CSV table of C-alpha atoms in Angstrom, one decimal:
chain,number,residue,atom,x,y,z
A,1,UNK,CA,40.0,-66.0,-72.3
A,2,UNK,CA,42.5,-63.8,-74.1
A,3,UNK,CA,41.5,-60.4,-72.5
A,4,UNK,CA,41.0,-59.8,-68.8
A,5,UNK,CA,39.9,-56.7,-66.9
A,6,UNK,CA,40.8,-56.0,-63.3
A,7,UNK,CA,39.7,-53.3,-60.8
A,8,UNK,CA,41.7,-51.9,-58.0
A,9,UNK,CA,41.0,-49.6,-55.1
A,10,UNK,CA,43.1,-48.2,-52.2
A,11,UNK,CA,42.6,-45.7,-49.5
A,12,UNK,CA,44.8,-44.3,-46.7
A,13,UNK,CA,44.4,-41.8,-43.9
A,14,UNK,CA,46.4,-38.6,-44.1
A,15,UNK,CA,48.5,-37.3,-41.2
A,16,UNK,CA,50.9,-34.4,-40.7
A,17,UNK,CA,54.6,-35.0,-40.9
A,18,UNK,CA,54.4,-38.0,-43.2
A,19,UNK,CA,56.1,-38.4,-46.6
A,20,UNK,CA,53.4,-38.3,-49.4
A,21,UNK,CA,54.0,-40.7,-52.3
A,22,UNK,CA,51.7,-40.8,-55.3
A,23,UNK,CA,52.5,-42.7,-58.4
A,24,UNK,CA,56.1,-43.0,-57.3
A,25,UNK,CA,56.5,-39.2,-56.9
A,26,UNK,CA,57.0,-37.5,-53.6
A,27,UNK,CA,54.5,-34.7,-53.3
A,28,UNK,CA,55.7,-31.7,-51.3
A,29,UNK,CA,53.7,-30.6,-48.3
A,30,UNK,CA,53.1,-31.3,-44.6
A,31,UNK,CA,50.6,-34.1,-45.0
A,32,UNK,CA,51.2,-37.7,-46.1
A,33,UNK,CA,49.5,-41.1,-46.1
A,34,UNK,CA,49.8,-43.6,-43.3
A,35,UNK,CA,50.5,-47.2,-44.2
A,36,UNK,CA,52.7,-50.2,-43.7
A,37,UNK,CA,54.6,-49.5,-46.9
A,38,UNK,CA,55.0,-46.0,-48.3
A,39,UNK,CA,51.2,-45.9,-48.7
A,40,UNK,CA,51.2,-44.9,-52.4
A,41,UNK,CA,47.5,-45.3,-53.2
A,42,UNK,CA,48.0,-45.0,-57.0
A,43,UNK,CA,50.5,-47.8,-57.1
A,44,UNK,CA,48.5,-50.0,-54.7
A,45,UNK,CA,45.3,-49.5,-56.8
A,46,UNK,CA,47.2,-50.4,-60.0
A,47,UNK,CA,48.7,-53.5,-58.3
A,48,UNK,CA,45.3,-54.7,-57.2
A,49,UNK,CA,43.8,-54.1,-60.7
A,50,UNK,CA,46.7,-56.1,-62.3
A,51,UNK,CA,46.4,-59.0,-59.8
A,52,UNK,CA,42.7,-59.1,-60.1
A,53,UNK,CA,42.8,-59.2,-63.9
A,54,UNK,CA,45.2,-62.1,-63.7
A,55,UNK,CA,43.1,-63.9,-61.1
A,56,UNK,CA,45.8,-63.7,-58.5
A,57,UNK,CA,43.9,-62.3,-55.5
A,58,UNK,CA,45.2,-59.0,-54.1
A,59,UNK,CA,48.2,-57.1,-52.8
A,60,UNK,CA,47.5,-58.1,-49.2
A,61,UNK,CA,47.9,-61.8,-50.2
A,62,UNK,CA,51.2,-61.2,-52.0
A,63,UNK,CA,52.6,-58.4,-49.7
A,64,UNK,CA,50.9,-58.7,-46.3
A,65,UNK,CA,51.2,-55.9,-43.8
A,66,UNK,CA,52.3,-58.5,-41.2
A,67,UNK,CA,55.6,-58.9,-43.1
A,68,UNK,CA,58.1,-56.8,-41.2
A,69,UNK,CA,60.4,-56.8,-44.3
A,70,UNK,CA,57.9,-54.7,-46.1
A,71,UNK,CA,57.7,-51.9,-43.5
A,72,UNK,CA,58.0,-48.5,-45.3
A,73,UNK,CA,59.0,-50.3,-48.5
A,74,UNK,CA,59.0,-48.2,-51.7
A,75,UNK,CA,55.8,-49.2,-53.6
A,76,UNK,CA,57.7,-49.0,-56.9
A,77,UNK,CA,59.5,-52.2,-55.7
A,78,UNK,CA,56.2,-53.9,-55.0
A,79,UNK,CA,54.8,-52.8,-58.4
A,80,UNK,CA,57.9,-54.2,-60.2
A,81,UNK,CA,57.4,-57.6,-58.4
A,82,UNK,CA,53.7,-57.6,-59.3
A,83,UNK,CA,54.6,-56.9,-62.9
A,84,UNK,CA,56.9,-59.9,-62.9
A,85,UNK,CA,54.1,-62.1,-61.4
A,86,UNK,CA,51.8,-60.9,-64.2
A,87,UNK,CA,54.3,-61.6,-67.0
A,88,UNK,CA,55.0,-65.1,-65.6
A,89,UNK,CA,51.3,-66.0,-66.0
A,90,UNK,CA,51.6,-65.2,-69.7
A,91,UNK,CA,49.7,-61.9,-69.7
A,92,UNK,CA,50.8,-58.5,-70.9
A,93,UNK,CA,49.2,-55.1,-70.0
A,94,UNK,CA,47.0,-53.5,-72.6
A,95,UNK,CA,46.2,-50.3,-70.7
A,96,UNK,CA,45.6,-48.9,-67.2
A,97,UNK,CA,43.3,-46.1,-66.2
A,98,UNK,CA,43.6,-44.5,-62.7
A,99,UNK,CA,41.5,-41.9,-60.9
A,100,UNK,CA,43.0,-40.3,-57.8
A,101,UNK,CA,40.6,-38.7,-55.3
A,102,UNK,CA,42.3,-36.1,-53.2
A,103,UNK,CA,41.1,-32.7,-51.9
A,104,UNK,CA,44.5,-31.1,-51.5
A,105,UNK,CA,47.2,-30.6,-52.6
A,106,UNK,CA,46.5,-30.2,-56.3
A,107,UNK,CA,48.7,-32.8,-58.1
A,108,UNK,CA,48.2,-32.0,-61.8
A,109,UNK,CA,51.8,-30.8,-62.1
A,110,UNK,CA,53.1,-34.2,-61.0
A,111,UNK,CA,51.0,-36.4,-63.3
A,112,UNK,CA,53.4,-36.5,-66.2
A,113,UNK,CA,56.3,-37.6,-63.9
A,114,UNK,CA,54.0,-40.2,-62.3
A,115,UNK,CA,53.2,-41.6,-65.8
A,116,UNK,CA,56.8,-41.7,-66.9
A,117,UNK,CA,57.9,-43.6,-63.7
A,118,UNK,CA,55.0,-46.1,-63.9
A,119,UNK,CA,55.2,-46.6,-67.7
A,120,UNK,CA,58.9,-47.4,-67.3
A,121,UNK,CA,58.3,-50.0,-64.5
A,122,UNK,CA,55.4,-51.6,-66.4
A,123,UNK,CA,57.1,-51.4,-69.8
A,124,UNK,CA,54.1,-49.5,-71.2
A,125,UNK,CA,54.2,-47.4,-74.3
A,126,UNK,CA,53.1,-43.8,-74.1
A,127,UNK,CA,49.3,-43.6,-74.2
A,128,UNK,CA,48.7,-46.9,-72.3
A,129,UNK,CA,48.5,-45.3,-68.9
A,130,UNK,CA,46.0,-42.6,-67.9
A,131,UNK,CA,46.1,-40.8,-64.5
A,132,UNK,CA,43.4,-38.4,-63.6
A,133,UNK,CA,42.9,-36.4,-60.3
A,134,UNK,CA,39.7,-35.2,-58.8
A,135,UNK,CA,38.3,-33.9,-55.5
A,136,UNK,CA,35.3,-35.1,-53.5
A,137,UNK,CA,33.9,-31.5,-53.5
A,138,UNK,CA,34.5,-31.3,-49.7
A,139,UNK,CA,32.3,-34.3,-49.0
A,140,UNK,CA,33.2,-37.4,-46.9
A,141,UNK,CA,36.5,-38.7,-45.6
A,142,UNK,CA,38.5,-37.6,-48.7
A,143,UNK,CA,36.6,-34.3,-49.0
A,144,UNK,CA,37.5,-33.4,-45.4
A,145,UNK,CA,41.2,-34.0,-46.4
A,146,UNK,CA,41.4,-36.9,-43.9
A,147,UNK,CA,42.4,-39.4,-46.6
A,148,UNK,CA,43.4,-40.1,-50.1
A,149,UNK,CA,41.9,-42.8,-52.4
A,150,UNK,CA,42.7,-44.2,-55.9
A,151,UNK,CA,40.8,-46.4,-58.3
A,152,UNK,CA,42.4,-48.3,-61.2
A,153,UNK,CA,41.2,-50.5,-64.1
A,154,UNK,CA,43.7,-52.7,-65.9
A,155,UNK,CA,43.3,-54.6,-69.1
A,156,UNK,CA,45.5,-57.7,-69.6
A,157,UNK,CA,45.8,-59.8,-72.7
A,158,UNK,CA,47.3,-63.2,-73.3
A,159,UNK,CA,50.8,-63.2,-74.9
């Protein structure tokens, strides 16, 4: 098949005093995500979507949280490695669409920077990456500001 679609999802708890990375950008504030790496849910969802589309399992298989060398690693490094894996299978990225679910803080002012960083890593032309942010209207884990989640869809095509 020449065109493949993958879906990715990631969620992390939020806690005070943690660095908050989203799409490779540090978001100011007193809350951040808890995780083995830097807990960047946008990048992790993109990675899972890419790996899924390529039929290469998930990020836990390639970058397990039992690997001490990955503790607090910058997720941009993991994304770059994932992109190399994808290219080595003979696929290229068509487009990626991301939805971030976060009650607070508002992140719309950071989306252009996120897109620039991720488009550079993934060698994507402008317009091939969409990042949207929404709230959960106060409902559930995310709505109570206890966590952050991201969903991603990626389209790959055979080179």
